[in-house]
């Protein structure tokens, strides 16, 4: 039996704006297995969060459209989330119980006017738990598990009474209380200082070891990816331009964009930030994008007539490692 929990195939998420069609996610495919962490990296605006929101089916109903397949696999078969009504019972049931999400800013997940405990317990009530005492017991046990001191007291506090790190832990508790099979983490530690960040990352790894969750971990911080991911998808302008194991992406990067991202992380011992290479320019807005390599406008290896002519095919470099770049297409390899 395959361990694949989520399989995304040719996902497109478009926003219809007055100016035209914004192709935030433009043909993305990947799979995540039980017990594994897929890291998604890319600069701001590449479509990482919209990919996550599409899987949760929480993109704005009026202006967005989601197409392609988002297969959630079970022992007894698979459900295509892309086909579900985002407000329907089935999707509501999957959210939280099967797929849960944690955000960069816990206040987006918590309501300020209810206690942390009531919000964590609410998830249990929505999904069928009826006994208040049992729910409270489970919530306290979970707050304890995620490292909240004096959980029997903290459970009755409001989110604003907790420190940033505590709020993040509480949000993780709320996300995992129903033992989801897939946890989506969208920049979960970006707002935290490094010590708390390390604690939260350790906590997520431990929870994964205990529960066998598949994790989709979104960040623009390659240092965090190196620490967390088994596989890495490098996203640029709504597309995955390179995919591989952590080792393949960090040690044998192929795409000029991946190489650029890696050059922009400080190396241990090099404190002089001045010499850090950055990729010139910024990510454009994908409004009516041309059918070409999305990175063409910023690439140092740009080949006129090729890179701007069409989207390069995926080329397999080695098992599990693919890149979409004309430099690696068989007809263009220079010997
Ligand atoms: N609700 C929305 N309506 C219209 N456009 C949107 C909406 N949400 C996102 N976008 C656009 O979709 C593109 C992808 O955005 P997304 O938030 O997924 O980027 P990201 O990779 O998560 O960036 P960051 O690292 O800054 O979080 C951007 O061009 C963004 O402006
Ligand atoms: Mg984002």
mmCIF file with all atom_site columns, N, CA and C and ligand atoms in Angstrom, residues 13-17 22-25 40-53 58-60 63-64 104 186-187 218-220 235 237-238 283-287, ligand 1:
data_model
loop_
_atom_site.group_PDB
_atom_site.id
_atom_site.type_symbol
_atom_site.label_atom_id
_atom_site.label_alt_id
_atom_site.label_comp_id
_atom_site.label_asym_id
_atom_site.label_entity_id
_atom_site.label_seq_id
_atom_site.pdbx_PDB_ins_code
_atom_site.Cartn_x
_atom_site.Cartn_y
_atom_site.Cartn_z
_atom_site.occupancy
_atom_site.B_iso_or_equiv
_atom_site.pdbx_formal_charge
_atom_site.auth_seq_id
_atom_site.auth_comp_id
_atom_site.auth_asym_id
_atom_site.auth_atom_id
_atom_site.pdbx_PDB_model_num
ATOM   1   N N   . UNK A 1 13  ? -4.797  27.861 -9.464  1.00 0.00 ? 13  UNK A N   1
ATOM   2   C CA  . UNK A 1 13  ? -5.679  28.739 -8.694  1.00 0.00 ? 13  UNK A CA  1
ATOM   3   C C   . UNK A 1 13  ? -5.552  30.146 -9.270  1.00 0.00 ? 13  UNK A C   1
ATOM   4   N N   . UNK A 1 14  ? -6.654  30.603 -9.813  1.00 0.00 ? 14  UNK A N   1
ATOM   5   C CA  . UNK A 1 14  ? -6.664  31.911 -10.475 1.00 0.00 ? 14  UNK A CA  1
ATOM   6   C C   . UNK A 1 14  ? -7.549  32.878 -9.697  1.00 0.00 ? 14  UNK A C   1
ATOM   7   N N   . UNK A 1 15  ? -7.170  34.149 -9.726  1.00 0.00 ? 15  UNK A N   1
ATOM   8   C CA  . UNK A 1 15  ? -8.026  35.200 -9.184  1.00 0.00 ? 15  UNK A CA  1
ATOM   9   C C   . UNK A 1 15  ? -8.493  36.064 -10.346 1.00 0.00 ? 15  UNK A C   1
ATOM   10  N N   . UNK A 1 16  ? -9.791  36.243 -10.430 1.00 0.00 ? 16  UNK A N   1
ATOM   11  C CA  . UNK A 1 16  ? -10.316 37.121 -11.483 1.00 0.00 ? 16  UNK A CA  1
ATOM   12  C C   . UNK A 1 16  ? -10.352 38.548 -10.950 1.00 0.00 ? 16  UNK A C   1
ATOM   13  N N   . UNK A 1 17  ? -9.483  39.389 -11.475 1.00 0.00 ? 17  UNK A N   1
ATOM   14  C CA  . UNK A 1 17  ? -9.411  40.780 -11.029 1.00 0.00 ? 17  UNK A CA  1
ATOM   15  C C   . UNK A 1 17  ? -9.825  41.689 -12.180 1.00 0.00 ? 17  UNK A C   1
ATOM   16  N N   . UNK A 1 22  ? -5.186  36.708 -12.517 1.00 0.00 ? 22  UNK A N   1
ATOM   17  C CA  . UNK A 1 22  ? -3.945  36.558 -11.762 1.00 0.00 ? 22  UNK A CA  1
ATOM   18  C C   . UNK A 1 22  ? -3.748  35.070 -11.482 1.00 0.00 ? 22  UNK A C   1
ATOM   19  N N   . UNK A 1 23  ? -2.712  34.498 -12.125 1.00 0.00 ? 23  UNK A N   1
ATOM   20  C CA  . UNK A 1 23  ? -2.493  33.051 -12.012 1.00 0.00 ? 23  UNK A CA  1
ATOM   21  C C   . UNK A 1 23  ? -1.550  32.774 -10.842 1.00 0.00 ? 23  UNK A C   1
ATOM   22  N N   . UNK A 1 24  ? -2.102  32.768 -9.638  1.00 0.00 ? 24  UNK A N   1
ATOM   23  C CA  . UNK A 1 24  ? -1.291  32.637 -8.419  1.00 0.00 ? 24  UNK A CA  1
ATOM   24  C C   . UNK A 1 24  ? -0.645  31.257 -8.346  1.00 0.00 ? 24  UNK A C   1
ATOM   25  N N   . UNK A 1 25  ? -1.396  30.218 -8.722  1.00 0.00 ? 25  UNK A N   1
ATOM   26  C CA  . UNK A 1 25  ? -0.856  28.861 -8.809  1.00 0.00 ? 25  UNK A CA  1
ATOM   27  C C   . UNK A 1 25  ? -1.159  28.386 -10.219 1.00 0.00 ? 25  UNK A C   1
ATOM   28  N N   . UNK A 1 40  ? 8.210   23.774 0.973   1.00 0.00 ? 40  UNK A N   1
ATOM   29  C CA  . UNK A 1 40  ? 7.929   24.585 -0.206  1.00 0.00 ? 40  UNK A CA  1
ATOM   30  C C   . UNK A 1 40  ? 8.622   25.924 -0.013  1.00 0.00 ? 40  UNK A C   1
ATOM   31  N N   . UNK A 1 41  ? 9.548   26.234 -0.925  1.00 0.00 ? 41  UNK A N   1
ATOM   32  C CA  . UNK A 1 41  ? 10.308  27.483 -0.794  1.00 0.00 ? 41  UNK A CA  1
ATOM   33  C C   . UNK A 1 41  ? 10.135  28.365 -2.020  1.00 0.00 ? 41  UNK A C   1
ATOM   34  N N   . UNK A 1 42  ? 10.418  29.610 -1.839  1.00 0.00 ? 42  UNK A N   1
ATOM   35  C CA  . UNK A 1 42  ? 10.322  30.575 -2.938  1.00 0.00 ? 42  UNK A CA  1
ATOM   36  C C   . UNK A 1 42  ? 10.133  31.950 -2.330  1.00 0.00 ? 42  UNK A C   1
ATOM   37  N N   . UNK A 1 43  ? 10.463  32.976 -3.112  1.00 0.00 ? 43  UNK A N   1
ATOM   38  C CA  . UNK A 1 43  ? 10.343  34.338 -2.585  1.00 0.00 ? 43  UNK A CA  1
ATOM   39  C C   . UNK A 1 43  ? 8.878   34.728 -2.389  1.00 0.00 ? 43  UNK A C   1
ATOM   40  N N   . UNK A 1 44  ? 8.713   35.886 -1.782  1.00 0.00 ? 44  UNK A N   1
ATOM   41  C CA  . UNK A 1 44  ? 7.380   36.423 -1.534  1.00 0.00 ? 44  UNK A CA  1
ATOM   42  C C   . UNK A 1 44  ? 6.603   36.570 -2.847  1.00 0.00 ? 44  UNK A C   1
ATOM   43  N N   . UNK A 1 45  ? 5.373   36.093 -2.846  1.00 0.00 ? 45  UNK A N   1
ATOM   44  C CA  . UNK A 1 45  ? 4.524   36.252 -4.028  1.00 0.00 ? 45  UNK A CA  1
ATOM   45  C C   . UNK A 1 45  ? 4.590   35.094 -5.013  1.00 0.00 ? 45  UNK A C   1
ATOM   46  N N   . UNK A 1 46  ? 5.308   34.026 -4.649  1.00 0.00 ? 46  UNK A N   1
ATOM   47  C CA  . UNK A 1 46  ? 5.467   32.894 -5.577  1.00 0.00 ? 46  UNK A CA  1
ATOM   48  C C   . UNK A 1 46  ? 4.252   31.968 -5.621  1.00 0.00 ? 46  UNK A C   1
ATOM   49  N N   . UNK A 1 47  ? 3.352   32.098 -4.662  1.00 0.00 ? 47  UNK A N   1
ATOM   50  C CA  . UNK A 1 47  ? 2.160   31.248 -4.670  1.00 0.00 ? 47  UNK A CA  1
ATOM   51  C C   . UNK A 1 47  ? 2.156   30.161 -3.617  1.00 0.00 ? 47  UNK A C   1
ATOM   52  N N   . UNK A 1 48  ? 3.036   30.270 -2.637  1.00 0.00 ? 48  UNK A N   1
ATOM   53  C CA  . UNK A 1 48  ? 3.124   29.230 -1.598  1.00 0.00 ? 48  UNK A CA  1
ATOM   54  C C   . UNK A 1 48  ? 1.846   29.190 -0.760  1.00 0.00 ? 48  UNK A C   1
ATOM   55  N N   . UNK A 1 49  ? 1.441   30.375 -0.261  1.00 0.00 ? 49  UNK A N   1
ATOM   56  C CA  . UNK A 1 49  ? 0.252   30.393 0.604   1.00 0.00 ? 49  UNK A CA  1
ATOM   57  C C   . UNK A 1 49  ? -1.006  30.048 -0.170  1.00 0.00 ? 49  UNK A C   1
ATOM   58  N N   . UNK A 1 50  ? -1.098  30.510 -1.412  1.00 0.00 ? 50  UNK A N   1
ATOM   59  C CA  . UNK A 1 50  ? -2.304  30.213 -2.193  1.00 0.00 ? 50  UNK A CA  1
ATOM   60  C C   . UNK A 1 50  ? -2.382  28.701 -2.461  1.00 0.00 ? 50  UNK A C   1
ATOM   61  N N   . UNK A 1 51  ? -1.246  28.036 -2.635  1.00 0.00 ? 51  UNK A N   1
ATOM   62  C CA  . UNK A 1 51  ? -1.254  26.573 -2.777  1.00 0.00 ? 51  UNK A CA  1
ATOM   63  C C   . UNK A 1 51  ? -1.870  25.941 -1.527  1.00 0.00 ? 51  UNK A C   1
ATOM   64  N N   . UNK A 1 52  ? -1.419  26.399 -0.353  1.00 0.00 ? 52  UNK A N   1
ATOM   65  C CA  . UNK A 1 52  ? -1.940  25.868 0.911   1.00 0.00 ? 52  UNK A CA  1
ATOM   66  C C   . UNK A 1 52  ? -3.434  26.169 1.043   1.00 0.00 ? 52  UNK A C   1
ATOM   67  N N   . UNK A 1 53  ? -3.803  27.411 0.755   1.00 0.00 ? 53  UNK A N   1
ATOM   68  C CA  . UNK A 1 53  ? -5.211  27.804 0.889   1.00 0.00 ? 53  UNK A CA  1
ATOM   69  C C   . UNK A 1 53  ? -6.097  27.026 -0.082  1.00 0.00 ? 53  UNK A C   1
ATOM   70  N N   . UNK A 1 58  ? -9.862  27.433 1.146   1.00 0.00 ? 58  UNK A N   1
ATOM   71  C CA  . UNK A 1 58  ? -10.236 28.669 1.848   1.00 0.00 ? 58  UNK A CA  1
ATOM   72  C C   . UNK A 1 58  ? -9.872  29.910 1.031   1.00 0.00 ? 58  UNK A C   1
ATOM   73  N N   . UNK A 1 59  ? -9.681  29.765 -0.267  1.00 0.00 ? 59  UNK A N   1
ATOM   74  C CA  . UNK A 1 59  ? -9.458  30.959 -1.096  1.00 0.00 ? 59  UNK A CA  1
ATOM   75  C C   . UNK A 1 59  ? -10.815 31.657 -1.277  1.00 0.00 ? 59  UNK A C   1
ATOM   76  N N   . UNK A 1 60  ? -10.814 32.984 -1.512  1.00 0.00 ? 60  UNK A N   1
ATOM   77  C CA  . UNK A 1 60  ? -12.091 33.710 -1.590  1.00 0.00 ? 60  UNK A CA  1
ATOM   78  C C   . UNK A 1 60  ? -13.018 33.131 -2.658  1.00 0.00 ? 60  UNK A C   1
ATOM   79  N N   . UNK A 1 63  ? -13.962 35.421 -5.979  1.00 0.00 ? 63  UNK A N   1
ATOM   80  C CA  . UNK A 1 63  ? -12.982 35.859 -6.978  1.00 0.00 ? 63  UNK A CA  1
ATOM   81  C C   . UNK A 1 63  ? -12.017 34.771 -7.427  1.00 0.00 ? 63  UNK A C   1
ATOM   82  N N   . UNK A 1 64  ? -11.996 33.627 -6.727  1.00 0.00 ? 64  UNK A N   1
ATOM   83  C CA  . UNK A 1 64  ? -10.968 32.639 -7.091  1.00 0.00 ? 64  UNK A CA  1
ATOM   84  C C   . UNK A 1 64  ? -11.574 31.384 -7.699  1.00 0.00 ? 64  UNK A C   1
ATOM   85  N N   . UNK A 1 104 ? 1.459   31.750 10.193  1.00 0.00 ? 104 UNK A N   1
ATOM   86  C CA  . UNK A 1 104 ? 2.542   32.563 10.735  1.00 0.00 ? 104 UNK A CA  1
ATOM   87  C C   . UNK A 1 104 ? 2.059   33.338 11.965  1.00 0.00 ? 104 UNK A C   1
ATOM   88  N N   . UNK A 1 186 ? 2.247   27.155 7.371   1.00 0.00 ? 186 UNK A N   1
ATOM   89  C CA  . UNK A 1 186 ? 2.595   28.275 6.484   1.00 0.00 ? 186 UNK A CA  1
ATOM   90  C C   . UNK A 1 186 ? 3.402   29.303 7.264   1.00 0.00 ? 186 UNK A C   1
ATOM   91  N N   . UNK A 1 187 ? 4.707   29.278 7.080   1.00 0.00 ? 187 UNK A N   1
ATOM   92  C CA  . UNK A 1 187 ? 5.622   30.179 7.795   1.00 0.00 ? 187 UNK A CA  1
ATOM   93  C C   . UNK A 1 187 ? 5.336   30.160 9.299   1.00 0.00 ? 187 UNK A C   1
ATOM   94  N N   . UNK A 1 218 ? 5.822   25.421 4.615   1.00 0.00 ? 218 UNK A N   1
ATOM   95  C CA  . UNK A 1 218 ? 6.077   26.560 3.727   1.00 0.00 ? 218 UNK A CA  1
ATOM   96  C C   . UNK A 1 218 ? 6.966   27.575 4.419   1.00 0.00 ? 218 UNK A C   1
ATOM   97  N N   . UNK A 1 219 ? 8.013   27.988 3.746   1.00 0.00 ? 219 UNK A N   1
ATOM   98  C CA  . UNK A 1 219 ? 8.856   29.047 4.310   1.00 0.00 ? 219 UNK A CA  1
ATOM   99  C C   . UNK A 1 219 ? 9.713   29.661 3.213   1.00 0.00 ? 219 UNK A C   1
ATOM   100 N N   . UNK A 1 220 ? 10.174  30.899 3.428   1.00 0.00 ? 220 UNK A N   1
ATOM   101 C CA  . UNK A 1 220 ? 11.179  31.410 2.494   1.00 0.00 ? 220 UNK A CA  1
ATOM   102 C C   . UNK A 1 220 ? 12.559  31.287 3.120   1.00 0.00 ? 220 UNK A C   1
ATOM   103 N N   . UNK A 1 235 ? 9.386   26.945 -5.660  1.00 0.00 ? 235 UNK A N   1
ATOM   104 C CA  . UNK A 1 235 ? 8.304   27.573 -6.425  1.00 0.00 ? 235 UNK A CA  1
ATOM   105 C C   . UNK A 1 235 ? 8.729   28.924 -6.941  1.00 0.00 ? 235 UNK A C   1
ATOM   106 N N   . UNK A 1 237 ? 6.670   32.034 -9.199  1.00 0.00 ? 237 UNK A N   1
ATOM   107 C CA  . UNK A 1 237 ? 5.554   32.581 -9.973  1.00 0.00 ? 237 UNK A CA  1
ATOM   108 C C   . UNK A 1 237 ? 4.488   31.523 -10.327 1.00 0.00 ? 237 UNK A C   1
ATOM   109 N N   . UNK A 1 238 ? 4.047   30.824 -9.306  1.00 0.00 ? 238 UNK A N   1
ATOM   110 C CA  . UNK A 1 238 ? 2.940   29.886 -9.492  1.00 0.00 ? 238 UNK A CA  1
ATOM   111 C C   . UNK A 1 238 ? 3.315   28.532 -10.032 1.00 0.00 ? 238 UNK A C   1
ATOM   112 N N   . UNK A 1 283 ? 9.853   39.452 -7.695  1.00 0.00 ? 283 UNK A N   1
ATOM   113 C CA  . UNK A 1 283 ? 8.878   38.555 -8.325  1.00 0.00 ? 283 UNK A CA  1
ATOM   114 C C   . UNK A 1 283 ? 7.783   39.415 -8.969  1.00 0.00 ? 283 UNK A C   1
ATOM   115 N N   . UNK A 1 284 ? 7.542   39.282 -10.269 1.00 0.00 ? 284 UNK A N   1
ATOM   116 C CA  . UNK A 1 284 ? 6.462   40.071 -10.871 1.00 0.00 ? 284 UNK A CA  1
ATOM   117 C C   . UNK A 1 284 ? 5.085   39.557 -10.432 1.00 0.00 ? 284 UNK A C   1
ATOM   118 N N   . UNK A 1 285 ? 4.065   40.337 -10.706 1.00 0.00 ? 285 UNK A N   1
ATOM   119 C CA  . UNK A 1 285 ? 2.703   39.890 -10.413 1.00 0.00 ? 285 UNK A CA  1
ATOM   120 C C   . UNK A 1 285 ? 2.238   39.024 -11.589 1.00 0.00 ? 285 UNK A C   1
ATOM   121 N N   . UNK A 1 286 ? 1.752   37.811 -11.331 1.00 0.00 ? 286 UNK A N   1
ATOM   122 C CA  . UNK A 1 286 ? 1.395   36.923 -12.449 1.00 0.00 ? 286 UNK A CA  1
ATOM   123 C C   . UNK A 1 286 ? 0.037   37.245 -13.088 1.00 0.00 ? 286 UNK A C   1
ATOM   124 N N   . UNK A 1 287 ? -0.087  38.490 -13.565 1.00 0.00 ? 287 UNK A N   1
ATOM   125 C CA  . UNK A 1 287 ? -1.308  38.890 -14.267 1.00 0.00 ? 287 UNK A CA  1
ATOM   126 C C   . UNK A 1 287 ? -1.143  38.534 -15.729 1.00 0.00 ? 287 UNK A C   1
HETATM 127 N N1  . LIG B 2 .   ? -7.011  36.846 -2.258  1.00 0.00 ? 1   LIG B N1  1
HETATM 128 C C1  . LIG B 2 .   ? -6.232  37.218 -3.273  1.00 0.00 ? 1   LIG B C1  1
HETATM 129 N N2  . LIG B 2 .   ? -6.721  37.954 -4.312  1.00 0.00 ? 1   LIG B N2  1
HETATM 130 C C2  . LIG B 2 .   ? -5.936  38.318 -5.349  1.00 0.00 ? 1   LIG B C2  1
HETATM 131 N N3  . LIG B 2 .   ? -4.635  37.981 -5.452  1.00 0.00 ? 1   LIG B N3  1
HETATM 132 C C3  . LIG B 2 .   ? -4.092  37.260 -4.464  1.00 0.00 ? 1   LIG B C3  1
HETATM 133 C C4  . LIG B 2 .   ? -4.858  36.838 -3.319  1.00 0.00 ? 1   LIG B C4  1
HETATM 134 N N4  . LIG B 2 .   ? -4.038  36.126 -2.492  1.00 0.00 ? 1   LIG B N4  1
HETATM 135 C C5  . LIG B 2 .   ? -2.835  36.113 -3.097  1.00 0.00 ? 1   LIG B C5  1
HETATM 136 N N5  . LIG B 2 .   ? -2.848  36.791 -4.263  1.00 0.00 ? 1   LIG B N5  1
HETATM 137 C C6  . LIG B 2 .   ? -1.720  36.949 -5.208  1.00 0.00 ? 1   LIG B C6  1
HETATM 138 O O1  . LIG B 2 .   ? -1.264  35.645 -5.559  1.00 0.00 ? 1   LIG B O1  1
HETATM 139 C C7  . LIG B 2 .   ? 0.153   35.612 -5.694  1.00 0.00 ? 1   LIG B C7  1
HETATM 140 C C8  . LIG B 2 .   ? 0.711   34.552 -4.778  1.00 0.00 ? 1   LIG B C8  1
HETATM 141 O O2  . LIG B 2 .   ? 0.506   34.958 -3.426  1.00 0.00 ? 1   LIG B O2  1
HETATM 142 P P1  . LIG B 2 .   ? 0.910   34.071 -2.162  1.00 0.00 ? 1   LIG B P1  1
HETATM 143 O O3  . LIG B 2 .   ? 0.287   34.718 -0.977  1.00 0.00 ? 1   LIG B O3  1
HETATM 144 O O4  . LIG B 2 .   ? 0.569   32.653 -2.410  1.00 0.00 ? 1   LIG B O4  1
HETATM 145 O O5  . LIG B 2 .   ? 2.480   34.232 -2.123  1.00 0.00 ? 1   LIG B O5  1
HETATM 146 P P2  . LIG B 2 .   ? 3.510   33.580 -1.099  1.00 0.00 ? 1   LIG B P2  1
HETATM 147 O O6  . LIG B 2 .   ? 4.460   32.748 -1.901  1.00 0.00 ? 1   LIG B O6  1
HETATM 148 O O7  . LIG B 2 .   ? 2.795   32.915 0.007   1.00 0.00 ? 1   LIG B O7  1
HETATM 149 O O8  . LIG B 2 .   ? 4.315   34.868 -0.570  1.00 0.00 ? 1   LIG B O8  1
HETATM 150 P P3  . LIG B 2 .   ? 4.815   35.260 0.917   1.00 0.00 ? 1   LIG B P3  1
HETATM 151 O O9  . LIG B 2 .   ? 6.186   34.628 1.042   1.00 0.00 ? 1   LIG B O9  1
HETATM 152 O O10 . LIG B 2 .   ? 4.894   36.749 0.871   1.00 0.00 ? 1   LIG B O10 1
HETATM 153 O O11 . LIG B 2 .   ? 3.835   34.742 1.914   1.00 0.00 ? 1   LIG B O11 1
HETATM 154 C C9  . LIG B 2 .   ? 0.636   37.034 -5.402  1.00 0.00 ? 1   LIG B C9  1
HETATM 155 O O12 . LIG B 2 .   ? 0.817   37.711 -6.628  1.00 0.00 ? 1   LIG B O12 1
HETATM 156 C C10 . LIG B 2 .   ? -0.506  37.624 -4.601  1.00 0.00 ? 1   LIG B C10 1
HETATM 157 O O13 . LIG B 2 .   ? -0.563  39.027 -4.749  1.00 0.00 ? 1   LIG B O13 1
#
